[in-house]
PDB file of C-alpha atoms in Angstrom:
ATOM      1  CA  GLY V   7      -1.869   4.553  -5.731  1.00  0.00           C
ATOM      2  CA  GLY V   8      -5.046   6.401  -6.453  1.00  0.00           C
ATOM      3  CA  GLY V   9      -7.890   6.769  -8.846  1.00  0.00           C
ATOM      4  CA  PRO V  10      -8.782   5.696 -11.392  1.00  0.00           C
ATOM      5  CA  TRP V  11      -8.167   9.249 -12.574  1.00  0.00           C
ATOM      6  CA  PRO V  12      -8.889  10.823 -15.956  1.00  0.00           C
ATOM      7  CA  LYS V  13      -5.671  12.151 -17.438  1.00  0.00           C
ATOM      8  CA  ASP V  14      -6.746  15.776 -17.068  1.00  0.00           C
ATOM      9  CA  ALA V  15      -7.669  15.416 -13.372  1.00  0.00           C
ATOM     10  CA  ARG V  16      -5.896  17.876 -11.075  1.00  0.00           C
ATOM     11  CA  ASP V  17      -4.798  15.192  -8.610  1.00  0.00           C
ATOM     12  CA  TYR V  18      -3.490  12.958 -11.381  1.00  0.00           C
ATOM     13  CA  LYS V  19      -1.372  15.810 -12.722  1.00  0.00           C
ATOM     14  CA  LEU V  20      -0.051  16.443  -9.209  1.00  0.00           C
ATOM     15  CA  ILE V  21       0.889  12.771  -8.871  1.00  0.00           C
ATOM     16  CA  LEU V  22       2.809  12.802 -12.151  1.00  0.00           C
ATOM     17  CA  LYS V  23       4.532  16.036 -11.133  1.00  0.00           C
ATOM     18  CA  ASP V  24       5.595  14.482  -7.820  1.00  0.00           C
ATOM     19  CA  MET V  25       6.891  11.381  -9.592  1.00  0.00           C
ATOM     20  CA  GLU V  26       8.919  13.541 -11.943  1.00  0.00           C
ATOM     21  CA  GLU V  27      10.419  15.455  -9.018  1.00  0.00           C
ATOM     22  CA  ILE V  28      11.259  12.211  -7.188  1.00  0.00           C
ATOM     23  CA  SER V  29      12.919  10.838 -10.332  1.00  0.00           C
ATOM     24  CA  LYS V  30      15.354  13.780 -10.288  1.00  0.00           C
ATOM     25  CA  LEU V  31      16.433  13.441  -6.644  1.00  0.00           C
ATOM     26  CA  ASP V  32      20.060  12.481  -5.943  1.00  0.00           C
ATOM     27  CA  GLY V  33      20.923  12.225  -9.609  1.00  0.00           C
ATOM     28  CA  GLY V  34      17.939  10.043 -10.492  1.00  0.00           C
ATOM     29  CA  ILE V  35      18.720   6.992  -8.336  1.00  0.00           C
ATOM     30  CA  TYR V  36      15.056   6.582  -7.324  1.00  0.00           C
ATOM     31  CA  LYS V  37      13.392   6.930 -10.710  1.00  0.00           C
ATOM     32  CA  HIS V  38      12.998   3.167 -11.179  1.00  0.00           C
ATOM     33  CA  ASN V  39      11.704   2.682  -7.636  1.00  0.00           C
ATOM     34  CA  ILE V  40       8.399   4.522  -8.092  1.00  0.00           C
ATOM     35  CA  MET V  41       5.224   3.659  -9.908  1.00  0.00           C
ATOM     36  CA  HIS V  42       1.664   4.917  -9.977  1.00  0.00           C
ATOM     37  CA  ILE V  43      -1.213   2.468  -9.618  1.00  0.00           C
ATOM     38  CA  ASN V  44      -4.253   3.920 -11.355  1.00  0.00           C
ATOM     39  CA  GLY V  45      -7.344   1.997 -10.316  1.00  0.00           C
ATOM     40  CA  PHE V  46      -5.540  -1.333  -9.785  1.00  0.00           C
ATOM     41  CA  SER V  47      -6.179  -2.985  -6.412  1.00  0.00           C
ATOM     42  CA  PRO V  48      -2.663  -3.841  -5.200  1.00  0.00           C
ATOM     43  CA  LYS V  49      -3.349  -6.549  -2.601  1.00  0.00           C
ATOM     44  CA  GLN V  50      -0.107  -8.370  -3.408  1.00  0.00           C
ATOM     45  CA  LEU V  51       1.975  -5.207  -3.054  1.00  0.00           C
ATOM     46  CA  VAL V  52       1.402  -5.136   0.696  1.00  0.00           C
ATOM     47  CA  GLY V  53       3.661  -8.206   0.939  1.00  0.00           C
ATOM     48  CA  CYS V  54       6.532  -6.240  -0.583  1.00  0.00           C
ATOM     49  CA  ILE V  55       6.537  -3.103   1.547  1.00  0.00           C
ATOM     50  CA  THR V  56       8.226  -2.050   4.776  1.00  0.00           C
ATOM     51  CA  TYR V  57       5.715   0.678   5.630  1.00  0.00           C
ATOM     52  CA  GLY V  58       2.416   1.800   4.180  1.00  0.00           C
ATOM     53  CA  MET V  59       1.264   5.382   3.745  1.00  0.00           C
ATOM     54  CA  LEU V  60      -2.188   6.915   3.275  1.00  0.00           C
ATOM     55  CA  THR V  61      -2.174  10.588   2.293  1.00  0.00           C
ATOM     56  CA  SER V  62      -5.866  11.140   1.714  1.00  0.00           C
ATOM     57  CA  ARG V  63      -7.683  14.424   2.261  1.00  0.00           C
ATOM     58  CA  ARG V  64     -10.840  12.668   3.403  1.00  0.00           C
ATOM     59  CA  GLU V  65     -11.197   8.978   4.175  1.00  0.00           C
ATOM     60  CA  ILE V  66     -14.354   7.537   5.709  1.00  0.00           C
ATOM     61  CA  CYS V  67     -12.672   4.284   6.717  1.00  0.00           C
ATOM     62  CA  GLY V  68      -9.329   3.746   4.976  1.00  0.00           C
ATOM     63  CA  ILE V  69      -8.681   0.562   2.985  1.00  0.00           C
ATOM     64  CA  THR V  70      -4.911   1.143   2.716  1.00  0.00           C
ATOM     65  CA  PRO V  71      -4.321   0.953   6.500  1.00  0.00           C
ATOM     66  CA  LEU V  72      -6.539  -2.148   6.645  1.00  0.00           C
ATOM     67  CA  GLU V  73      -4.419  -3.812   3.963  1.00  0.00           C
ATOM     68  CA  CYS V  74      -1.312  -2.882   5.924  1.00  0.00           C
ATOM     69  CA  LYS V  75      -2.766  -4.362   9.097  1.00  0.00           C
ATOM     70  CA  ALA V  76      -3.689  -7.546   7.273  1.00  0.00           C
ATOM     71  CA  GLY V  77      -0.082  -7.891   6.106  1.00  0.00           C
ATOM     72  CA  GLY V  78       1.487  -6.951   9.433  1.00  0.00           C
ATOM     73  CA  VAL V  79       2.868  -3.694   8.037  1.00  0.00           C
ATOM     74  CA  PRO V  80       3.158  -0.472  10.087  1.00  0.00           C
ATOM     75  CA  TYR V  81       1.759   2.550   8.293  1.00  0.00           C
ATOM     76  CA  GLY V  82       1.371   6.302   8.342  1.00  0.00           C
ATOM     77  CA  THR V  83      -1.764   8.286   7.629  1.00  0.00           C
ATOM     78  CA  THR V  84      -3.016  11.811   7.375  1.00  0.00           C
ATOM     79  CA  LEU V  85      -5.298  12.716  10.271  1.00  0.00           C
ATOM     80  CA  THR V  86      -8.628  12.122   8.578  1.00  0.00           C
ATOM     81  CA  GLY V  87     -11.779  10.068   9.077  1.00  0.00           C
ATOM     82  CA  GLY V  88     -11.583   6.403  10.049  1.00  0.00           C
ATOM     83  CA  PRO V  89      -7.794   6.077  10.487  1.00  0.00           C
ATOM     84  CA  VAL V  90      -8.001   8.601  13.341  1.00  0.00           C
ATOM     85  CA  ASP V  91     -10.037   6.048  15.313  1.00  0.00           C
ATOM     86  CA  TYR V  92      -7.660   3.115  14.997  1.00  0.00           C
ATOM     87  CA  THR V  93      -4.172   4.564  14.424  1.00  0.00           C
ATOM     88  CA  ASN V  94      -1.869   5.325  17.348  1.00  0.00           C
ATOM     89  CA  PRO V  95       1.861   5.168  18.216  1.00  0.00           C
ATOM     90  CA  SER V  96       1.619   1.429  18.866  1.00  0.00           C
ATOM     91  CA  ASN V  97       0.735   0.572  15.266  1.00  0.00           C
ATOM     92  CA  GLY V  98       1.645   3.537  13.076  1.00  0.00           C
ATOM     93  CA  PHE V  99       2.052   7.268  12.582  1.00  0.00           C
ATOM     94  CA  THR V 100      -0.290  10.183  11.909  1.00  0.00           C
ATOM     95  CA  THR V 101       0.114  13.804  10.870  1.00  0.00           C
ATOM     96  CA  ARG V 102      -0.236  16.338  13.662  1.00  0.00           C
ATOM     97  CA  GLU V 103      -3.423  17.984  12.440  1.00  0.00           C
ATOM     98  CA  ALA V 104      -6.450  17.269  10.280  1.00  0.00           C
ATOM     99  CA  VAL V 105      -6.175  17.831   6.538  1.00  0.00           C
ATOM    100  CA  GLU V 106      -9.338  19.767   5.780  1.00  0.00           C
ATOM    101  CA  LEU V 107      -9.248  22.575   8.297  1.00  0.00           C
ATOM    102  CA  THR V 108     -11.315  25.696   7.624  1.00  0.00           C
ATOM    103  CA  PRO V 109      -9.730  28.351   5.370  1.00  0.00           C
ATOM    104  CA  GLU V 110      -9.127  30.633   8.356  1.00  0.00           C
ATOM    105  CA  HIS V 111      -6.400  28.257   9.588  1.00  0.00           C
ATOM    106  CA  TYR V 112      -4.406  29.152   6.487  1.00  0.00           C
ATOM    107  CA  GLY V 113      -5.060  32.895   6.459  1.00  0.00           C
ATOM    108  CA  LEU V 114      -7.754  32.459   3.805  1.00  0.00           C
ATOM    109  CA  SER V 115     -11.548  32.660   3.676  1.00  0.00           C
ATOM    110  CA  TRP V 116     -14.379  30.874   1.901  1.00  0.00           C
ATOM    111  CA  GLY V 117     -14.107  33.637  -0.652  1.00  0.00           C
ATOM    112  CA  ASN V 118     -10.905  32.073  -1.956  1.00  0.00           C
ATOM    113  CA  THR V 119     -11.137  29.540  -4.780  1.00  0.00           C
ATOM    114  CA  ALA V 120     -11.371  25.815  -4.071  1.00  0.00           C
ATOM    115  CA  ASP V 121      -7.917  25.293  -5.598  1.00  0.00           C
ATOM    116  CA  GLU V 122      -6.379  28.006  -3.415  1.00  0.00           C
ATOM    117  CA  ILE V 123      -7.835  26.434  -0.276  1.00  0.00           C
ATOM    118  CA  ASP V 124      -6.753  22.961  -1.388  1.00  0.00           C
ATOM    119  CA  ASP V 125      -3.228  24.154  -2.164  1.00  0.00           C
ATOM    120  CA  ALA V 126      -2.989  25.669   1.310  1.00  0.00           C
ATOM    121  CA  ARG V 127      -4.105  22.425   2.902  1.00  0.00           C
ATOM    122  CA  ILE V 128      -1.603  20.394   0.873  1.00  0.00           C
ATOM    123  CA  SER V 129       1.229  22.796   1.751  1.00  0.00           C
ATOM    124  CA  ARG V 130       0.384  22.510   5.452  1.00  0.00           C
ATOM    125  CA  GLN V 131       0.233  18.700   5.348  1.00  0.00           C
ATOM    126  CA  ALA V 132       3.343  18.121   3.228  1.00  0.00           C
ATOM    127  CA  PRO V 133       5.962  18.753   5.971  1.00  0.00           C
ATOM    128  CA  GLN V 134       3.904  16.668   8.400  1.00  0.00           C
ATOM    129  CA  VAL V 135       3.868  13.747   5.963  1.00  0.00           C
ATOM    130  CA  SER V 136       7.608  14.291   5.461  1.00  0.00           C
ATOM    131  CA  ASP V 137       8.103  13.976   9.228  1.00  0.00           C
ATOM    132  CA  ILE V 138       6.295  10.641   9.177  1.00  0.00           C
ATOM    133  CA  PHE V 139       8.685   9.325   6.524  1.00  0.00           C
ATOM    134  CA  LYS V 140      11.642  10.534   8.594  1.00  0.00           C
ATOM    135  CA  ASN V 141      10.252   8.770  11.664  1.00  0.00           C
ATOM    136  CA  MET V 142       9.799   5.583   9.629  1.00  0.00           C
ATOM    137  CA  VAL V 143      13.406   5.664   8.420  1.00  0.00           C
ATOM    138  CA  ASP V 144      14.701   6.364  11.947  1.00  0.00           C
ATOM    139  CA  GLU V 145      12.638   3.569  13.448  1.00  0.00           C
ATOM    140  CA  HIS V 146      13.534   0.952  10.841  1.00  0.00           C
ATOM    141  CA  SER V 147      17.253   1.773  10.936  1.00  0.00           C
ATOM    142  CA  SER V 148      17.724   2.490  14.644  1.00  0.00           C
ATOM    143  CA  ASP V 149      14.877   0.901  16.598  1.00  0.00           C
ATOM    144  CA  ARG V 150      14.005  -2.441  15.024  1.00  0.00           C
ATOM    145  CA  ASN V 151      12.303  -3.625  18.214  1.00  0.00           C
ATOM    146  CA  SER V 152       9.770  -0.831  17.856  1.00  0.00           C
ATOM    147  CA  TYR V 153       9.252  -1.707  14.190  1.00  0.00           C
ATOM    148  CA  ILE V 154       8.724  -5.391  14.961  1.00  0.00           C
ATOM    149  CA  ALA V 155       6.316  -4.514  17.779  1.00  0.00           C
ATOM    150  CA  LYS V 156       4.243  -2.432  15.337  1.00  0.00           C
ATOM    151  CA  CYS V 157       4.191  -5.320  12.849  1.00  0.00           C
ATOM    152  CA  LYS V 158       2.996  -7.691  15.559  1.00  0.00           C
ATOM    153  CA  LYS V 159       0.362  -5.251  16.794  1.00  0.00           C
ATOM    154  CA  ASN V 160      -1.078  -4.811  13.308  1.00  0.00           C
ATOM    155  CA  ILE V 161      -1.234  -8.582  12.746  1.00  0.00           C
ATOM    156  CA  GLU V 162      -3.039  -9.200  16.033  1.00  0.00           C
ATOM    157  CA  GLU V 163      -5.151  -6.074  16.306  1.00  0.00           C
ATOM    158  CA  LYS V 164      -8.904  -6.277  15.793  1.00  0.00           C
ATOM    159  CA  ILE V 165     -10.517  -3.104  14.541  1.00  0.00           C
ATOM    160  CA  ASP V 166     -14.208  -2.573  13.952  1.00  0.00           C
ATOM    161  CA  TRP V 167     -14.773   0.980  12.845  1.00  0.00           C
ATOM    162  CA  HIS V 168     -18.412   2.057  13.139  1.00  0.00           C
ATOM    163  CA  GLU V 169     -20.341  -1.108  13.920  1.00  0.00           C
ATOM    164  CA  ASN V 170     -22.667  -1.882  11.033  1.00  0.00           C
ATOM    165  CA  ALA V 171     -22.894  -5.662  11.276  1.00  0.00           C
ATOM    166  CA  GLU V 172     -26.685  -5.723  10.926  1.00  0.00           C
ATOM    167  CA  TYR V 173     -26.300  -4.602   7.310  1.00  0.00           C
ATOM    168  CA  ASN V 174     -23.490  -7.016   6.448  1.00  0.00           C
ATOM    169  CA  MET V 175     -24.598 -10.555   7.321  1.00  0.00           C
ATOM    170  CA  GLY V 176     -23.588 -10.240  10.951  1.00  0.00           C
ATOM    171  CA  LYS V 177     -20.186  -8.631  10.336  1.00  0.00           C
ATOM    172  CA  SER V 178     -19.161  -5.021  10.014  1.00  0.00           C
ATOM    173  CA  ALA V 179     -17.841  -3.886   6.643  1.00  0.00           C
ATOM    174  CA  ASN V 180     -14.304  -3.903   8.046  1.00  0.00           C
ATOM    175  CA  ARG V 181     -14.612  -7.404   9.485  1.00  0.00           C
ATOM    176  CA  ARG V 182     -15.970  -8.737   6.205  1.00  0.00           C
ATOM    177  CA  TYR V 183     -13.019  -7.170   4.406  1.00  0.00           C
ATOM    178  CA  LEU V 184     -10.409  -8.372   6.896  1.00  0.00           C
ATOM    179  CA  ASP V 185     -11.878 -11.818   7.558  1.00  0.00           C
ATOM    180  CA  ASP V 186     -13.533 -12.820   4.283  1.00  0.00           C
ATOM    181  CA  ILE V 187     -10.857 -11.439   1.943  1.00  0.00           C
ATOM    182  CA  TRP V 188      -7.710 -11.489   4.068  1.00  0.00           C
ATOM    183  CA  GLU V 189      -8.788 -14.275   6.484  1.00  0.00           C
ATOM    184  CA  THR V 190      -7.185 -12.521   9.438  1.00  0.00           C
ATOM    185  CA  ASP V 191      -9.671 -14.222  11.792  1.00  0.00           C
ATOM    186  CA  LYS V 192      -7.839 -17.527  11.176  1.00  0.00           C
ATOM    187  CA  GLY V 193      -4.603 -16.225  12.671  1.00  0.00           C
ATOM    188  CA  TRP V 194      -1.304 -15.625  10.894  1.00  0.00           C
ATOM    189  CA  GLU V 195      -0.259 -19.261  10.568  1.00  0.00           C
ATOM    190  CA  ALA V 196      -3.573 -20.722   9.399  1.00  0.00           C
ATOM    191  CA  ARG V 197      -4.682 -18.055   6.946  1.00  0.00           C
ATOM    192  CA  ASN V 198      -4.245 -18.154   3.174  1.00  0.00           C
ATOM    193  CA  LYS V 199      -1.278 -15.873   2.453  1.00  0.00           C
ATOM    194  CA  SER V 200      -1.485 -16.141  -1.340  1.00  0.00           C
ATOM    195  CA  LYS V 201      -2.687 -12.528  -1.431  1.00  0.00           C
ATOM    196  CA  LEU V 202       0.692 -11.480  -0.058  1.00  0.00           C
ATOM    197  CA  ARG V 203       2.704 -13.299  -2.716  1.00  0.00           C
ATOM    198  CA  ARG V 204       4.948 -11.187  -4.866  1.00  0.00           C
ATOM    199  CA  LEU V 205       4.427 -13.046  -8.121  1.00  0.00           C
ATOM    200  CA  THR V 206       0.974 -13.210  -9.722  1.00  0.00           C
ATOM    201  CA  GLY V 207      -0.672 -13.740 -13.089  1.00  0.00           C
ATOM    202  CA  LYS V 208       0.183 -16.667 -15.382  1.00  0.00           C
ATOM    203  CA  LEU V 209       3.782 -16.892 -14.159  1.00  0.00           C
ATOM    204  CA  GLY V 210       2.543 -16.815 -10.580  1.00  0.00           C
ATOM    205  CA  GLU V 211       0.018 -19.572 -11.255  1.00  0.00           C
ATOM    206  CA  PHE V 212       2.805 -21.708 -12.724  1.00  0.00           C
ATOM    207  CA  LYS V 213       4.916 -21.004  -9.644  1.00  0.00           C
ATOM    208  CA  ASP V 214       2.046 -22.128  -7.390  1.00  0.00           C
ATOM    209  CA  THR V 215       1.770 -25.381  -9.369  1.00  0.00           C
ATOM    210  CA  VAL V 216       5.506 -26.051  -8.994  1.00  0.00           C
ATOM    211  CA  GLU V 217       5.323 -25.388  -5.251  1.00  0.00           C
ATOM    212  CA  GLU V 218       2.410 -27.830  -4.912  1.00  0.00           C
ATOM    213  CA  LEU V 219       4.343 -30.514  -6.827  1.00  0.00           C
ATOM    214  CA  MET V 220       7.303 -30.012  -4.485  1.00  0.00           C
ATOM    215  CA  HIS V 221       5.070 -30.621  -1.471  1.00  0.00           C
ATOM    216  CA  GLN V 222       3.569 -33.766  -3.019  1.00  0.00           C
ATOM    217  CA  SER V 223       6.788 -35.264  -4.410  1.00  0.00           C
ATOM    218  CA  LYS V 224       8.642 -37.870  -2.356  1.00  0.00           C
ATOM    219  CA  SER V 225      11.574 -38.002  -4.759  1.00  0.00           C
ATOM    220  CA  LYS V 226      14.589 -35.999  -3.645  1.00  0.00           C
ATOM    221  CA  PRO V 227      15.966 -35.547  -7.230  1.00  0.00           C
ATOM    222  CA  ALA V 228      12.534 -34.331  -8.351  1.00  0.00           C
ATOM    223  CA  LYS V 229      12.430 -31.819  -5.514  1.00  0.00           C
ATOM    224  CA  VAL V 230      15.877 -30.558  -6.506  1.00  0.00           C
ATOM    225  CA  ILE V 231      14.739 -30.066 -10.105  1.00  0.00           C
ATOM    226  CA  LEU V 232      11.554 -28.304  -9.015  1.00  0.00           C
ATOM    227  CA  GLY V 233      13.613 -26.129  -6.690  1.00  0.00           C
ATOM    228  CA  VAL V 234      15.771 -25.062  -9.622  1.00  0.00           C
ATOM    229  CA  VAL V 235      12.584 -24.190 -11.536  1.00  0.00           C
ATOM    230  CA  LEU V 236      11.382 -22.014  -8.648  1.00  0.00           C
ATOM    231  CA  GLY V 237      14.769 -20.315  -8.483  1.00  0.00           C
ATOM    232  CA  SER V 238      14.589 -19.647 -12.216  1.00  0.00           C
ATOM    233  CA  LEU V 239      11.160 -18.070 -11.775  1.00  0.00           C
ATOM    234  CA  ALA V 240      12.543 -15.749  -9.118  1.00  0.00           C
ATOM    235  CA  ILE V 241      15.422 -14.772 -11.404  1.00  0.00           C
ATOM    236  CA  ALA V 242      12.984 -14.281 -14.293  1.00  0.00           C
ATOM    237  CA  SER V 243      10.907 -11.838 -12.267  1.00  0.00           C
ATOM    238  CA  GLY V 244      14.065  -9.887 -11.423  1.00  0.00           C
ATOM    239  CA  VAL V 245      15.176  -9.859 -15.067  1.00  0.00           C
ATOM    240  CA  PHE V 246      11.716  -8.646 -16.056  1.00  0.00           C
ATOM    241  CA  MET V 247      12.076  -5.666 -13.736  1.00  0.00           C
ATOM    242  CA  TYR V 248      15.588  -4.910 -15.015  1.00  0.00           C
ATOM    243  CA  LEU V 249      14.608  -5.056 -18.679  1.00  0.00           C
ATOM    244  CA  HIS V 250      11.509  -2.948 -18.278  1.00  0.00           C
ATOM    245  CA  LYS V 251      12.570  -0.385 -15.716  1.00  0.00           C
ATOM    246  CA  SER V 252      14.210   1.832 -18.328  1.00  0.00           C
ATOM    247  CA  SER V 253      11.756   1.247 -21.188  1.00  0.00           C
ATOM    248  CA  LYS V 254       9.572   4.162 -20.110  1.00  0.00           C
ATOM    249  CA  LYS V 255      10.150   6.918 -17.608  1.00  0.00           C
ATOM    250  CA  PHE V 256       6.757   6.300 -16.031  1.00  0.00           C
ATOM    251  CA  LYS V 257       4.082   3.726 -16.658  1.00  0.00           C
ATOM    252  CA  THR V 258       0.484   3.917 -15.530  1.00  0.00           C
ATOM    253  CA  VAL V 259      -0.661   0.441 -14.558  1.00  0.00           C
ATOM    254  CA  GLU V 260      -4.145  -0.179 -15.968  1.00  0.00           C
ATOM    255  CA  ASN V 261      -6.754  -2.228 -14.189  1.00  0.00           C
ATOM    256  CA  ASN V 262      -6.381  -5.505 -16.034  1.00  0.00           C
ATOM    257  CA  ALA V 263      -4.820  -8.872 -15.353  1.00  0.00           C
ATOM    258  CA  GLU V 264      -1.838  -8.435 -17.674  1.00  0.00           C
ATOM    259  CA  SER V 265      -0.803  -5.132 -16.083  1.00  0.00           C
ATOM    260  CA  GLY V 266      -1.426  -6.582 -12.634  1.00  0.00           C
ATOM    261  CA  SER V 267       0.955  -9.423 -13.417  1.00  0.00           C
ATOM    262  CA  LYS V 268       3.694  -7.063 -14.626  1.00  0.00           C
ATOM    263  CA  LEU V 269       3.286  -4.800 -11.621  1.00  0.00           C
ATOM    264  CA  ASN V 270       3.615  -7.605  -9.099  1.00  0.00           C
ATOM    265  CA  GLN V 271       6.558  -9.183 -10.908  1.00  0.00           C
ATOM    266  CA  ALA V 272       8.320  -5.809 -10.767  1.00  0.00           C
ATOM    267  CA  ALA V 273       7.446  -5.467  -7.087  1.00  0.00           C
TER     268      ALA V 273
END
C-alpha cells in the first residue's frame, strides 16, 4: 500500500513496475496474489496476513507496524524513525542499516541528483528487505514456536512512542490509535474484532446480521439454515475473487466504500 499517488509520481511508477516484475515470476503464478492499495486504509487486511512489511524511506511513527501489533501479526520494517524504537527480534525484523544514509555511503556526493541518491539508497535496502522476507519464510515454515511467540508479543506489547499525551486528551497519539480505534486496551478476548474481519461492505453487513441472528436464535433448524447462509457468503466471496482475478492484470483500489468492499472480499 501507499499513497494516494498521482499516476505520474515516481514512486507510483516504481510500484507498478515491481508488480509487473512479480507477476512474471515462476511463470506468473503470483500475478493474482498482489494488489496495490492507493490511499485506502486497509484495517481489515491485517486480519488476512501472516506477516506485515513496512518499506518506508522515512517514517516518524509507523502506522503499518501498529496495525500489525493490533492484529497480533509479526512484521518487518526498514530501519527508519519510530519503528526503530519499538521493533526488535522478539516482535519482528528490521533491515541492517538506516535507509537515508548520506550520499558518501554510496560513493556519491550531494552534487549528485536527488534521483541518483534515492536510487542508491533503494539498491542498498533492497537485498536487506529481501533477507527479511527470507527470514519470515524460514521462521513460518521451520520455527512455528518463534512465529507464535512474536504474534503473542505483538498482541500484549504496549508501545508509547514519544509521549505526547498532554496534547491528546491524556493519551499519546499511539495509545489513542491503538486503544480508541483498535481497542487493544480491552485485551484480545474483550475487544471488538470487527476491524479484523475479512468481509466488509454491504455483503459484510449482511453477514454480521446473519451471525447476530444465529446467536439470538434458540431453534436448531433455524441455526442450521443460517449456517448454510454464512457458508454461502464465504463461497460467494471466494467466487468473487476467482471471477475478478483475471479481469484486469492490475487494479488500483480507490478510496471509496465500493472498492473497499471488493478489496476485502478478495482478501
